[in-house]
GROMACS .gro file of C-alpha atoms in nm:
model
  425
    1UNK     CA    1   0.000   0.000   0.000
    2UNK     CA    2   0.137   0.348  -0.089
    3UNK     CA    3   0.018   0.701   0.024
    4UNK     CA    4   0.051   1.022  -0.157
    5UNK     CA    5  -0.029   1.370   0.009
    6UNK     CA    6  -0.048   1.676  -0.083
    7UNK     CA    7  -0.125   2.013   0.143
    8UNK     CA    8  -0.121   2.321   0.082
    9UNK     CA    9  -0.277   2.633   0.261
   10UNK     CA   10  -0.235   3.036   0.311
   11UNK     CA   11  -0.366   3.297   0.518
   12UNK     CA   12  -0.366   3.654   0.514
   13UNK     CA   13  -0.417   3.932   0.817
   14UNK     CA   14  -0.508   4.250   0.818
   15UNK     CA   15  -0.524   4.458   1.126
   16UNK     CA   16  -0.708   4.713   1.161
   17UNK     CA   17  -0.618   4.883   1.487
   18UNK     CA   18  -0.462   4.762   1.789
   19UNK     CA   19  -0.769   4.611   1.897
   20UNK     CA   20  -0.908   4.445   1.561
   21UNK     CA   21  -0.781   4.248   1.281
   22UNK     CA   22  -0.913   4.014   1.012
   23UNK     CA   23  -0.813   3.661   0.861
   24UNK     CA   24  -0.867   3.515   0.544
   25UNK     CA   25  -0.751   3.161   0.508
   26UNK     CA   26  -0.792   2.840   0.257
   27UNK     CA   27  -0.650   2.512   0.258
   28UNK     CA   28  -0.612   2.203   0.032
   29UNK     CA   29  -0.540   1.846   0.122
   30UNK     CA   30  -0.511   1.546  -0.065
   31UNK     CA   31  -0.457   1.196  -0.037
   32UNK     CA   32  -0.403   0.948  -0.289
   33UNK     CA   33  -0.433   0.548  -0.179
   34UNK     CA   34  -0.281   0.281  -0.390
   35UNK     CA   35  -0.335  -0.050  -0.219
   36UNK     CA   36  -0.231  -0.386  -0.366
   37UNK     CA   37  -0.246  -0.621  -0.042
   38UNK     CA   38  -0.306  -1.026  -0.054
   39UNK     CA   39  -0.446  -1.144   0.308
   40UNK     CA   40  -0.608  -1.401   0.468
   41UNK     CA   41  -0.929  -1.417   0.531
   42UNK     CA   42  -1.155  -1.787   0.616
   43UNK     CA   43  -1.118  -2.074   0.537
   44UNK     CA   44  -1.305  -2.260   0.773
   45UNK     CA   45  -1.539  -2.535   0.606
   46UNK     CA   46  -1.574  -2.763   0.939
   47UNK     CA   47  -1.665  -2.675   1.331
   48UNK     CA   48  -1.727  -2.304   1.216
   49UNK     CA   49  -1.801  -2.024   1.474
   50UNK     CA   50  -2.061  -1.888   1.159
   51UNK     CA   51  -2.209  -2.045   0.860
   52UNK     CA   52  -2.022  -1.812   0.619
   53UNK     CA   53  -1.667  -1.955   0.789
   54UNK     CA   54  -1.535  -1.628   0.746
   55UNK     CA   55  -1.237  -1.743   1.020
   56UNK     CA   56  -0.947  -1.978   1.054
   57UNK     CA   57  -1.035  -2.327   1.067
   58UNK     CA   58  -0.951  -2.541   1.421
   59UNK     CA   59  -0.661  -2.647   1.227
   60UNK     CA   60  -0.502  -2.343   1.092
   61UNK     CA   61  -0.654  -2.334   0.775
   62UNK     CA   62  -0.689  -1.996   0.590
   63UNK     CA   63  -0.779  -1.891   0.221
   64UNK     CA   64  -0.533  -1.615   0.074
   65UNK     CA   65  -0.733  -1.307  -0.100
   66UNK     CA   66  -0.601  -1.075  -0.397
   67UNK     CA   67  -0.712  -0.729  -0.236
   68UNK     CA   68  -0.669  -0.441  -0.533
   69UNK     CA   69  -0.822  -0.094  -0.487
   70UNK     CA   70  -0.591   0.238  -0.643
   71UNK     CA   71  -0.668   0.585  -0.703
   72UNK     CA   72  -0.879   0.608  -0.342
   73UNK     CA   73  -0.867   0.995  -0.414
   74UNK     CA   74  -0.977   1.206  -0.075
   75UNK     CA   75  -1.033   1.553  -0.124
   76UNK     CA   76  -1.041   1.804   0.119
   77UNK     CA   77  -1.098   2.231   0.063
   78UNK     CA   78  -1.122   2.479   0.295
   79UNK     CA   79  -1.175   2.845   0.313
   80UNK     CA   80  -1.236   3.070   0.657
   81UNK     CA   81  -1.239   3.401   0.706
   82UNK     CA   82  -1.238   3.563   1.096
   83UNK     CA   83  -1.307   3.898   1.233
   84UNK     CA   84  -1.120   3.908   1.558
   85UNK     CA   85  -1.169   4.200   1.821
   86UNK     CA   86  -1.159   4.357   2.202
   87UNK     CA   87  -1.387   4.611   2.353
   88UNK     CA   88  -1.513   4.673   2.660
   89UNK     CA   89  -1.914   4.716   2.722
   90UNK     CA   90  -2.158   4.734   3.038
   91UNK     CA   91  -1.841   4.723   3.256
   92UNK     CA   92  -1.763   4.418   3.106
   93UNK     CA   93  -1.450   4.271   2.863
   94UNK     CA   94  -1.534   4.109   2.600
   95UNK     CA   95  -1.241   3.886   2.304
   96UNK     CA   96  -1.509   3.856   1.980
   97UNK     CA   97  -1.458   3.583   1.691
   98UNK     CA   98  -1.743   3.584   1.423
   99UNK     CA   99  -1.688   3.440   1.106
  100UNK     CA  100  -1.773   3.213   0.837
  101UNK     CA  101  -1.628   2.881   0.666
  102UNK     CA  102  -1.657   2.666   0.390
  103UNK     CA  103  -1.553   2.280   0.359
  104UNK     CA  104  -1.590   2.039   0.085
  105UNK     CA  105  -1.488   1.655   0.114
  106UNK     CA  106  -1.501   1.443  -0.209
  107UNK     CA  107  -1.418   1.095  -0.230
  108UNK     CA  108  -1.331   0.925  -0.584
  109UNK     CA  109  -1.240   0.542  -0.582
  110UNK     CA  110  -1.314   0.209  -0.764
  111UNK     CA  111  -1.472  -0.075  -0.706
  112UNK     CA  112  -1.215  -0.304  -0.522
  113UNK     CA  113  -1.130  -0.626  -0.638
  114UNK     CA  114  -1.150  -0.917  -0.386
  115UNK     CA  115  -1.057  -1.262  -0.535
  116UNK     CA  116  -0.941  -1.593  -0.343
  117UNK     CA  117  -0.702  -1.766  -0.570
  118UNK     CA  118  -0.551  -1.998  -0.256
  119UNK     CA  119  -0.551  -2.126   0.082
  120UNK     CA  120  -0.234  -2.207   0.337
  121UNK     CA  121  -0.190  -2.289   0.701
  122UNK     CA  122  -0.067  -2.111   0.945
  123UNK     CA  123   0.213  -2.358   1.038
  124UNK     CA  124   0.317  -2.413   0.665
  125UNK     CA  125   0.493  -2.096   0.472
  126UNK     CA  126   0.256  -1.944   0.233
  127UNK     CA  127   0.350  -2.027  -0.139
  128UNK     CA  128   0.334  -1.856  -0.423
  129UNK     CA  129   0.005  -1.759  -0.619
  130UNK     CA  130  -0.015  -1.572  -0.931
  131UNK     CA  131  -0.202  -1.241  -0.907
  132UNK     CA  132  -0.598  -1.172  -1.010
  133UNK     CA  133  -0.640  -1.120  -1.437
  134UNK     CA  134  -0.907  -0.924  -1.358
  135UNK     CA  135  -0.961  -0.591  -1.490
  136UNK     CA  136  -0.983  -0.284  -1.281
  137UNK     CA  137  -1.329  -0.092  -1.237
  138UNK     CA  138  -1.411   0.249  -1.367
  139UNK     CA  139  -1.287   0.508  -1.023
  140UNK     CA  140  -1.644   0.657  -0.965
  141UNK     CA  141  -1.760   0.928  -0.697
  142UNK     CA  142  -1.840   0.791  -0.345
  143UNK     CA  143  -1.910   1.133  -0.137
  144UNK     CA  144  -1.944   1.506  -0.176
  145UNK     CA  145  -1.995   1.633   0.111
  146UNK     CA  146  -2.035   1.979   0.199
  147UNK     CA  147  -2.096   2.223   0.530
  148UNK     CA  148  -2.111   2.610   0.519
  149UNK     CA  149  -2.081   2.752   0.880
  150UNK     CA  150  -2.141   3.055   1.082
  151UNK     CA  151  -1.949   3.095   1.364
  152UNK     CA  152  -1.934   3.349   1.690
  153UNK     CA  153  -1.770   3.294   2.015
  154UNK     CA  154  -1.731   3.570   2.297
  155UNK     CA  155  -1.480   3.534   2.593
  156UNK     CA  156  -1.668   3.765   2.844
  157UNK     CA  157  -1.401   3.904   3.188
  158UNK     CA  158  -1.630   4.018   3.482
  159UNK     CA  159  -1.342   4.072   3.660
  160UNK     CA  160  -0.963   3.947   3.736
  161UNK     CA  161  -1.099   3.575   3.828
  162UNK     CA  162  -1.367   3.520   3.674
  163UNK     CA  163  -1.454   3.407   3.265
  164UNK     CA  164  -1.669   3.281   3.073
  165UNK     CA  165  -1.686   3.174   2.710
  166UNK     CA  166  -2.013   3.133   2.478
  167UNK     CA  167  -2.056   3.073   2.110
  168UNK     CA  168  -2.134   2.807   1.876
  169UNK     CA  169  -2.134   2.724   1.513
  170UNK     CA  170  -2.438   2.701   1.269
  171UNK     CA  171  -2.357   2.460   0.994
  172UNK     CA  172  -2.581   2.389   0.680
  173UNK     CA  173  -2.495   2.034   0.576
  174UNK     CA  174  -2.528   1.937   0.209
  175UNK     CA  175  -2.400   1.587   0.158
  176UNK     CA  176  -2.434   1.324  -0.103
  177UNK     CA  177  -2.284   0.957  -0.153
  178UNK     CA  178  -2.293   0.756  -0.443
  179UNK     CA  179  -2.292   0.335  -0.476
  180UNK     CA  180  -2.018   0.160  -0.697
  181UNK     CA  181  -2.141   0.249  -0.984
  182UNK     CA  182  -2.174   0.646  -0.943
  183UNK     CA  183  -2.599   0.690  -0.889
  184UNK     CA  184  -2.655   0.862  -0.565
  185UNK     CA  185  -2.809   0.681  -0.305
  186UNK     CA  186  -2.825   0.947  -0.020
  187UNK     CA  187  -2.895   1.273   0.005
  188UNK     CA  188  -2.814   1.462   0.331
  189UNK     CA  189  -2.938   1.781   0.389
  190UNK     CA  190  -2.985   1.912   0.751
  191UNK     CA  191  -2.873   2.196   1.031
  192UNK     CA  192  -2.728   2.153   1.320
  193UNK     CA  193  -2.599   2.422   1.577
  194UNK     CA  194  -2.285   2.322   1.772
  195UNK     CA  195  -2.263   2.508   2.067
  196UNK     CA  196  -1.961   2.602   2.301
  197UNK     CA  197  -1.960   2.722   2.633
  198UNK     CA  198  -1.698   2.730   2.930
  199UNK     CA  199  -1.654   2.915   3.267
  200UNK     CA  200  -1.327   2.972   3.397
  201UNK     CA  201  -1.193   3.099   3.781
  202UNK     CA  202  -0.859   3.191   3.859
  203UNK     CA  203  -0.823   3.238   4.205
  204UNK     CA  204  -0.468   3.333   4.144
  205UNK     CA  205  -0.283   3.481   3.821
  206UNK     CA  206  -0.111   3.112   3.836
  207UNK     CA  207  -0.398   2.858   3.850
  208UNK     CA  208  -0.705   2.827   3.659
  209UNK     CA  209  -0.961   2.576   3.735
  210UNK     CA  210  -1.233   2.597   3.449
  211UNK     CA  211  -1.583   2.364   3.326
  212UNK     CA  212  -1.683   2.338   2.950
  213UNK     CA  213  -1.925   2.213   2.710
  214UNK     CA  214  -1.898   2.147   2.341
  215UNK     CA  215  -2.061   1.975   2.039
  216UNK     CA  216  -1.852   1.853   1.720
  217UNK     CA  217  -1.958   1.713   1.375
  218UNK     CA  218  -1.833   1.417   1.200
  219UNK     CA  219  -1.802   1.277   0.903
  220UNK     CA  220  -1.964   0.943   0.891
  221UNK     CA  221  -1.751   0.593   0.812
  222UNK     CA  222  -1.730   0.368   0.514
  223UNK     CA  223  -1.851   0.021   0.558
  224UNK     CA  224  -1.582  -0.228   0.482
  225UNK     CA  225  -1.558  -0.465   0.192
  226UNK     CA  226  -1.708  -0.744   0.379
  227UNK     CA  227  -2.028  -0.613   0.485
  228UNK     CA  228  -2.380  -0.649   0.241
  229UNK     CA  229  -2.339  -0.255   0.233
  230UNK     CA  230  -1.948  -0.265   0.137
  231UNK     CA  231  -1.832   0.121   0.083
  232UNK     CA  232  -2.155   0.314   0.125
  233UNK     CA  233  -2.072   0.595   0.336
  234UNK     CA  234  -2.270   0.704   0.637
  235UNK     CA  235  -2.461   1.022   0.739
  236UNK     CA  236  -2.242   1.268   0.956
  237UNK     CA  237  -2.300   1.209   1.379
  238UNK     CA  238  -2.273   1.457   1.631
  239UNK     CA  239  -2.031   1.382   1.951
  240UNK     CA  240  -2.052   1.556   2.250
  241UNK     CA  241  -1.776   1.647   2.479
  242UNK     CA  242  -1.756   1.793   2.890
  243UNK     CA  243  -1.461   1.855   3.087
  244UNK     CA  244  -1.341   2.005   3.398
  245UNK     CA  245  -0.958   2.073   3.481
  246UNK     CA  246  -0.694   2.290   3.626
  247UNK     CA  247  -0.378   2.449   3.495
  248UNK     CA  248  -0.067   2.552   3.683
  249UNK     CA  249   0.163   2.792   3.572
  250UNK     CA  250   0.488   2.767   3.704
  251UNK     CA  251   0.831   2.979   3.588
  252UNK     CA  252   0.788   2.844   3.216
  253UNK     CA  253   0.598   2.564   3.295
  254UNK     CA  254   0.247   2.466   3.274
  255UNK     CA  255   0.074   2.139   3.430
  256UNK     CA  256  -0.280   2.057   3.332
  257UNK     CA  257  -0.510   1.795   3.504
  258UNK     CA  258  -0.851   1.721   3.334
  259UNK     CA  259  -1.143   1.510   3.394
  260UNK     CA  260  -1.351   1.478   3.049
  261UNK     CA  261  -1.608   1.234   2.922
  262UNK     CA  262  -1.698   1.192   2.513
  263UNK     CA  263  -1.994   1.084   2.354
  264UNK     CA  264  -2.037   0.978   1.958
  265UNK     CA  265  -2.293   0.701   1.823
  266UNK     CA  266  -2.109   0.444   1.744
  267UNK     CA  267  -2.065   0.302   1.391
  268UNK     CA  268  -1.984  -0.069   1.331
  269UNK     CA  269  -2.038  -0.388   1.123
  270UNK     CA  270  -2.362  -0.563   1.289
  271UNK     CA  271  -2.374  -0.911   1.267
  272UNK     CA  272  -2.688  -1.078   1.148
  273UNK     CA  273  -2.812  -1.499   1.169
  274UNK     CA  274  -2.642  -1.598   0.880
  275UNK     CA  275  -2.295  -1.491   0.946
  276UNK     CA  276  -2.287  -1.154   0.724
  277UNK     CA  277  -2.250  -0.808   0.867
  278UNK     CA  278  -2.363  -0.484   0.791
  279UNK     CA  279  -2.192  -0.168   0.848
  280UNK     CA  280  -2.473   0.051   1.064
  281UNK     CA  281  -2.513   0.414   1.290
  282UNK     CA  282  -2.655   0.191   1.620
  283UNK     CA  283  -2.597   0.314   1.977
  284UNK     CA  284  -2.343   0.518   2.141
  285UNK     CA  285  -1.967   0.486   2.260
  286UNK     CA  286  -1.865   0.684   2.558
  287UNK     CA  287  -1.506   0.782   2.660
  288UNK     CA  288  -1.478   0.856   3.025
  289UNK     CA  289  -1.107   0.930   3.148
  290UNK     CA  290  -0.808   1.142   3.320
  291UNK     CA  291  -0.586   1.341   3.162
  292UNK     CA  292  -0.222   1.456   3.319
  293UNK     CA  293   0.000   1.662   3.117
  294UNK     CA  294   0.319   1.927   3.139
  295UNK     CA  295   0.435   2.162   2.901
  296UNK     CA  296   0.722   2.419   2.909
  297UNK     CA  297   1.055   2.451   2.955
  298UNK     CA  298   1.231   2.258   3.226
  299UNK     CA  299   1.576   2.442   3.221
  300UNK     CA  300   1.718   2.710   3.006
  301UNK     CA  301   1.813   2.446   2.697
  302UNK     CA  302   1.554   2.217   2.730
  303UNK     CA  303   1.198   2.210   2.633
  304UNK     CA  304   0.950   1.891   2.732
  305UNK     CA  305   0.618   1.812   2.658
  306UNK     CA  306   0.450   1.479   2.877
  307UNK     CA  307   0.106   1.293   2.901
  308UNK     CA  308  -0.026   1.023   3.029
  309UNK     CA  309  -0.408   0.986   2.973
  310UNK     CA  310  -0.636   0.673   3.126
  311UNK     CA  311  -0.917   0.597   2.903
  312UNK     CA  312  -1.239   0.401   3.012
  313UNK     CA  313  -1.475   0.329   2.650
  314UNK     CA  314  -1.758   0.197   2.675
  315UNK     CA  315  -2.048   0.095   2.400
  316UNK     CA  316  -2.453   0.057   2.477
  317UNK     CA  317  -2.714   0.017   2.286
  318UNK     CA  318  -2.630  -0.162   2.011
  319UNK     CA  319  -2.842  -0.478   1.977
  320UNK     CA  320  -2.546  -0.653   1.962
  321UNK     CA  321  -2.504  -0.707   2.370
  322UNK     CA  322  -2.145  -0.939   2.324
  323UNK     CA  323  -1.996  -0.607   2.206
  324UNK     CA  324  -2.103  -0.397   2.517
  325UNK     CA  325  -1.977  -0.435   2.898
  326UNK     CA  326  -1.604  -0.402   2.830
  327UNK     CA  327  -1.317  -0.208   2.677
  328UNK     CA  328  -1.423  -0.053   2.366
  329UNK     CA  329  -1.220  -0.199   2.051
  330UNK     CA  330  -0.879  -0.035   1.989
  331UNK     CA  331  -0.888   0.183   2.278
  332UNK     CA  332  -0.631   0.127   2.503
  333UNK     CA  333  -0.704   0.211   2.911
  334UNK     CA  334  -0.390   0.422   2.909
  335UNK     CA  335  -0.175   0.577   2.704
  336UNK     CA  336   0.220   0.815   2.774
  337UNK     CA  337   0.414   1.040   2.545
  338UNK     CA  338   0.727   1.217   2.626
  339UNK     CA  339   0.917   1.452   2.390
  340UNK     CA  340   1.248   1.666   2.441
  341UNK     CA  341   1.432   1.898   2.297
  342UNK     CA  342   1.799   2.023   2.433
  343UNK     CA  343   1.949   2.301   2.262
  344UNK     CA  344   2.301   2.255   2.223
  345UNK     CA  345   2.530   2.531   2.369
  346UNK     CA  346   2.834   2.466   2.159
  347UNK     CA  347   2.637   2.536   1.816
  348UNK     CA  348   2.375   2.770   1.807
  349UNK     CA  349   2.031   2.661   1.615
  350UNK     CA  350   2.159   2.290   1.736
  351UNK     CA  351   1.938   2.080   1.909
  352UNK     CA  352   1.909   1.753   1.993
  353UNK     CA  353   1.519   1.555   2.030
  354UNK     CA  354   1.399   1.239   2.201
  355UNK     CA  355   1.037   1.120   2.240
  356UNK     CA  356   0.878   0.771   2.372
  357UNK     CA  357   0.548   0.653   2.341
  358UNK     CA  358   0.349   0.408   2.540
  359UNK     CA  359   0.004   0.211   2.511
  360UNK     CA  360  -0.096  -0.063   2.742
  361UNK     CA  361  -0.301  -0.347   2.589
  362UNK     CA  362  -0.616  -0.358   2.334
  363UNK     CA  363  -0.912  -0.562   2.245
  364UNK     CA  364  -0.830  -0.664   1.924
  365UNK     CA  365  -1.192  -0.791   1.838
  366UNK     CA  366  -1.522  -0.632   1.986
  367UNK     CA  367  -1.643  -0.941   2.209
  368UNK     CA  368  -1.347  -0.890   2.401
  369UNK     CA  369  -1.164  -1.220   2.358
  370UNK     CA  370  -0.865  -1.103   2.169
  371UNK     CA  371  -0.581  -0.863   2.297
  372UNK     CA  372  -0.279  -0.710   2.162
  373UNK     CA  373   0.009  -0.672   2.383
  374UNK     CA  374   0.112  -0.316   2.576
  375UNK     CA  375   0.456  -0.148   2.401
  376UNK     CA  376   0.647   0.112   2.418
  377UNK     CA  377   0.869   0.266   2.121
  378UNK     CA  378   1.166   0.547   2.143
  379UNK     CA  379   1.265   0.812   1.928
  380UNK     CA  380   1.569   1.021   1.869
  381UNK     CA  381   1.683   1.287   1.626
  382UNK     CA  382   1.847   1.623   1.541
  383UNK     CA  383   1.720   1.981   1.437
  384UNK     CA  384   1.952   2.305   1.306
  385UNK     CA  385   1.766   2.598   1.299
  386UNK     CA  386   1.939   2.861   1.008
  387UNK     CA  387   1.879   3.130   0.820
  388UNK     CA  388   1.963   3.135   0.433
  389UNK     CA  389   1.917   3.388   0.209
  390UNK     CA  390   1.730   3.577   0.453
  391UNK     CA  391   1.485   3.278   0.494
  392UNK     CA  392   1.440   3.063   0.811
  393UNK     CA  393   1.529   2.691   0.743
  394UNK     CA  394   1.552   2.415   0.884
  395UNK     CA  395   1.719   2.079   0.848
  396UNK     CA  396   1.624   1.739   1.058
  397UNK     CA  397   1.719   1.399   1.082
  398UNK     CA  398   1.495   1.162   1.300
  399UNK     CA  399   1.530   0.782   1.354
  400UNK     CA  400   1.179   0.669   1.487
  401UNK     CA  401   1.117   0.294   1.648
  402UNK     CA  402   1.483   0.295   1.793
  403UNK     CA  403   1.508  -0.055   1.909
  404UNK     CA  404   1.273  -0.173   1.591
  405UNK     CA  405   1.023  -0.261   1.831
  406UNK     CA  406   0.795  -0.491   1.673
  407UNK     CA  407   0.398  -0.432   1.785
  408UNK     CA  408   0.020  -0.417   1.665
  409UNK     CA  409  -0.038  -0.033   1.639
  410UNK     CA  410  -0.426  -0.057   1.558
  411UNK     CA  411  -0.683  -0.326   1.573
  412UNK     CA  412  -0.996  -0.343   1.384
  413UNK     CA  413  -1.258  -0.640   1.433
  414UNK     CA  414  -1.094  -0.825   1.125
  415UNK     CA  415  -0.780  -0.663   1.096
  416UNK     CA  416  -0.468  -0.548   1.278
  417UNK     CA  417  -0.155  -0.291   1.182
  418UNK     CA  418   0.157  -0.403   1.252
  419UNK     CA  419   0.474  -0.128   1.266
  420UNK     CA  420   0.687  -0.056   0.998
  421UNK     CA  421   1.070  -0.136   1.119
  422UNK     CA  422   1.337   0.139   1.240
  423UNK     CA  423   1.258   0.443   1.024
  424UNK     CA  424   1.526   0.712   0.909
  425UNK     CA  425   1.446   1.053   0.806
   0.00000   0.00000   0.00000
């Protein structure tokens, strides 16, 4: 499998006075998918868990699969623009964002091409198998989606300790997905306000303890090959997010502890009678967890950034009750990053950068029978900050997965990602 990405953005500002300015920005992004992959998949003909015997057999058997699907074109486009301003009013102060945005998604790919053309057993090396003949498809659209937004948020000071912050977002959704063959079979077309609200107390210029509320859109998933509905693309959800925390500001340091529970309806491949699935908007998952972090610089040279976060998912109502009552599917219950960066004093613009990242252990299939092992992986590299031909540059080398740890990054219900091996850039 190959990716190829392109971004590319700009943004202009124009300030007004000291107290108001304006920003016009757009962005492009775009990802190209090229994925050739044989796997295995089945096999099982006796002593099945299903009818369809769409898992190893008892004895290790397993059919390989030719899996081709290229040119998976995402599209994404962007354009904001933001009036920013200060003022003061009924003895209060008020910080003023109002603004509008535009975003379009579109989604081009073809029909993929599935075909078994072996078997093997897991305690035999696979052999060789000539590729699928098979033509490719026609690359079709699968999803334009648009959402045109309003936008207006208002940090309100009633004095040195006490904030608050209200606003929200009006979007106008417009969105339309399209089978294999290109004829649309959904048509989206909806608002939804997305409000935001916090309150914040400082009791001293140092700490802040603060509450808030918010509400996020997102775009809906696209039901894998195997299920009766294979690559439709569902309607947009709405998650919903509170937390409650407190910062500490200390020298150049800050230290953040935050309580916070998330709420999104949960989007998965249903099993039916016969064995099949099909990919389906049923229930809810809900993230409930603790969040520690630092931020700042620890001496004069070096600069850290550190978080651990415990996670408890859970999923209800579903109608599929083996999938509910545990640890959600690839979510680990805790999860550490570290990252440094020492500036040399020898050589200045020389610095030298190390990170590690930790996750304990995952359900690797949603009944919660399966789990992948906890790791931990280290990074190191180099950055020299210069300045050539009047332009800031910079050049890095970076040598992630140190030790070549060897681990399964993400886990899906039929799949799982292993890492790539040490890494030099």
């Amino acid at each position: 499998m190959t990716n190829e990405s392109l971004n590319i953005g700009g943004s202009f500002e124009y300030r007004f006075n000291d107290d108001w300015k304006g920003n016009l920005s757009a962005s492009r992004s775009k990802v190209v998918i090229d994925d050739y992959s044989s796997f295995a998949w089945g096999g099982c003909t006796t002593g099945c868990i299903n009818a369809n015997g769409n898992y190893f057999s008892p004895e290790g058997n397993y059919d390989i699969y030719d899996f081709r699907s290229p040119d998976d074109t995402r599209r994404n486009d962007e354009v904001q623009a933001v009036l920013n301003g200060r003022f003061d009013a009924a003895g209060l102060g008020h910080e003023l964002s109002v603004g509008t945005s535009a975003f379009r998604r579109v989604v081009n790919k073809r029909e993929a091409i599935n075909e078994s053309f072996g078997s093997g057993n897991i305690n035999n090396e696979p052999e060789d198998h000539p590729r699928s003949t098979e033509d490719l498809r026609d690359s079709h659209k699968r999803l334009d989606s648009r959402q045109y937004g309003l936008f207006l948020s208002d940090r309100i000071s009633f004095n040195e300790q006490w904030q608050t912050v209200l606003g929200g977002r009006e979007v106008r959704l417009d969105e339309e997905s399209f089978d294999k063959d290109g004829v649309r079979d959904r048509h989206t077309q909806r608002y939804v306000f997305l409000p935001q609200a916090a309150l914040i107390y400082k009791p001293i210029s140092e700490l802040s303890l603060y509450t808030q509320y918010s509400k996020g859109l997102s775009l809906g998933g696209q039901a894998p090959w195997f299920a009766s509905n294979s690559g439709d693309t569902l309607a947009p959800t709405v998650s919903r997010q509170i937390e409650t925390g407190i910062k500490y500001d200390w020298q150049r340091m800050s230290f953040t502890a935050a309580l916070f529970q998330m709420r999104q309806a949960y989007q998965y491949s249903r099993p039916d009678a016969s064995g099949g699935f099909t990919y389906v908007q049923q229930g809810q998952q809900k993230n409930t967890g603790l969040e520690l972090s630092a931020n700042g610089w620890a001496t004069q040279r070096l600069q850290i950034a550190a978080s651990v976060a415990a996670i408890r998912s859970r999923v209800e109502g579903t109608g599929t009750p083996a999938y509910e009552g545990h640890q959600t599917l690839n979510v680990p219950r805790l999860r550490a990053s570290l990252q440094g960066d020492y500036a040399l004093p020898w050589l200045d613009g020389l610095a030298l950068l190390g990170g590690m990242q930790y996750s304990a252990s995952q359900y690797a299939d949603r009944q919660g029978n399966v789990a992948t092992g906890a790791y931990a992986i280290f990074n190191i590299g180099s950055r020299y900050s210069t300045r050539i031909d009047g332009y800031d540059t910079v050049f890095r080398l970076t040598v992630d997965n140190l030790f070549d740890k060897r681990y399964w990054r993400d886990t899906g219900n039929t799949w799982a990602t292993t890492t790539c091996s040490r890494a030099r850039r």
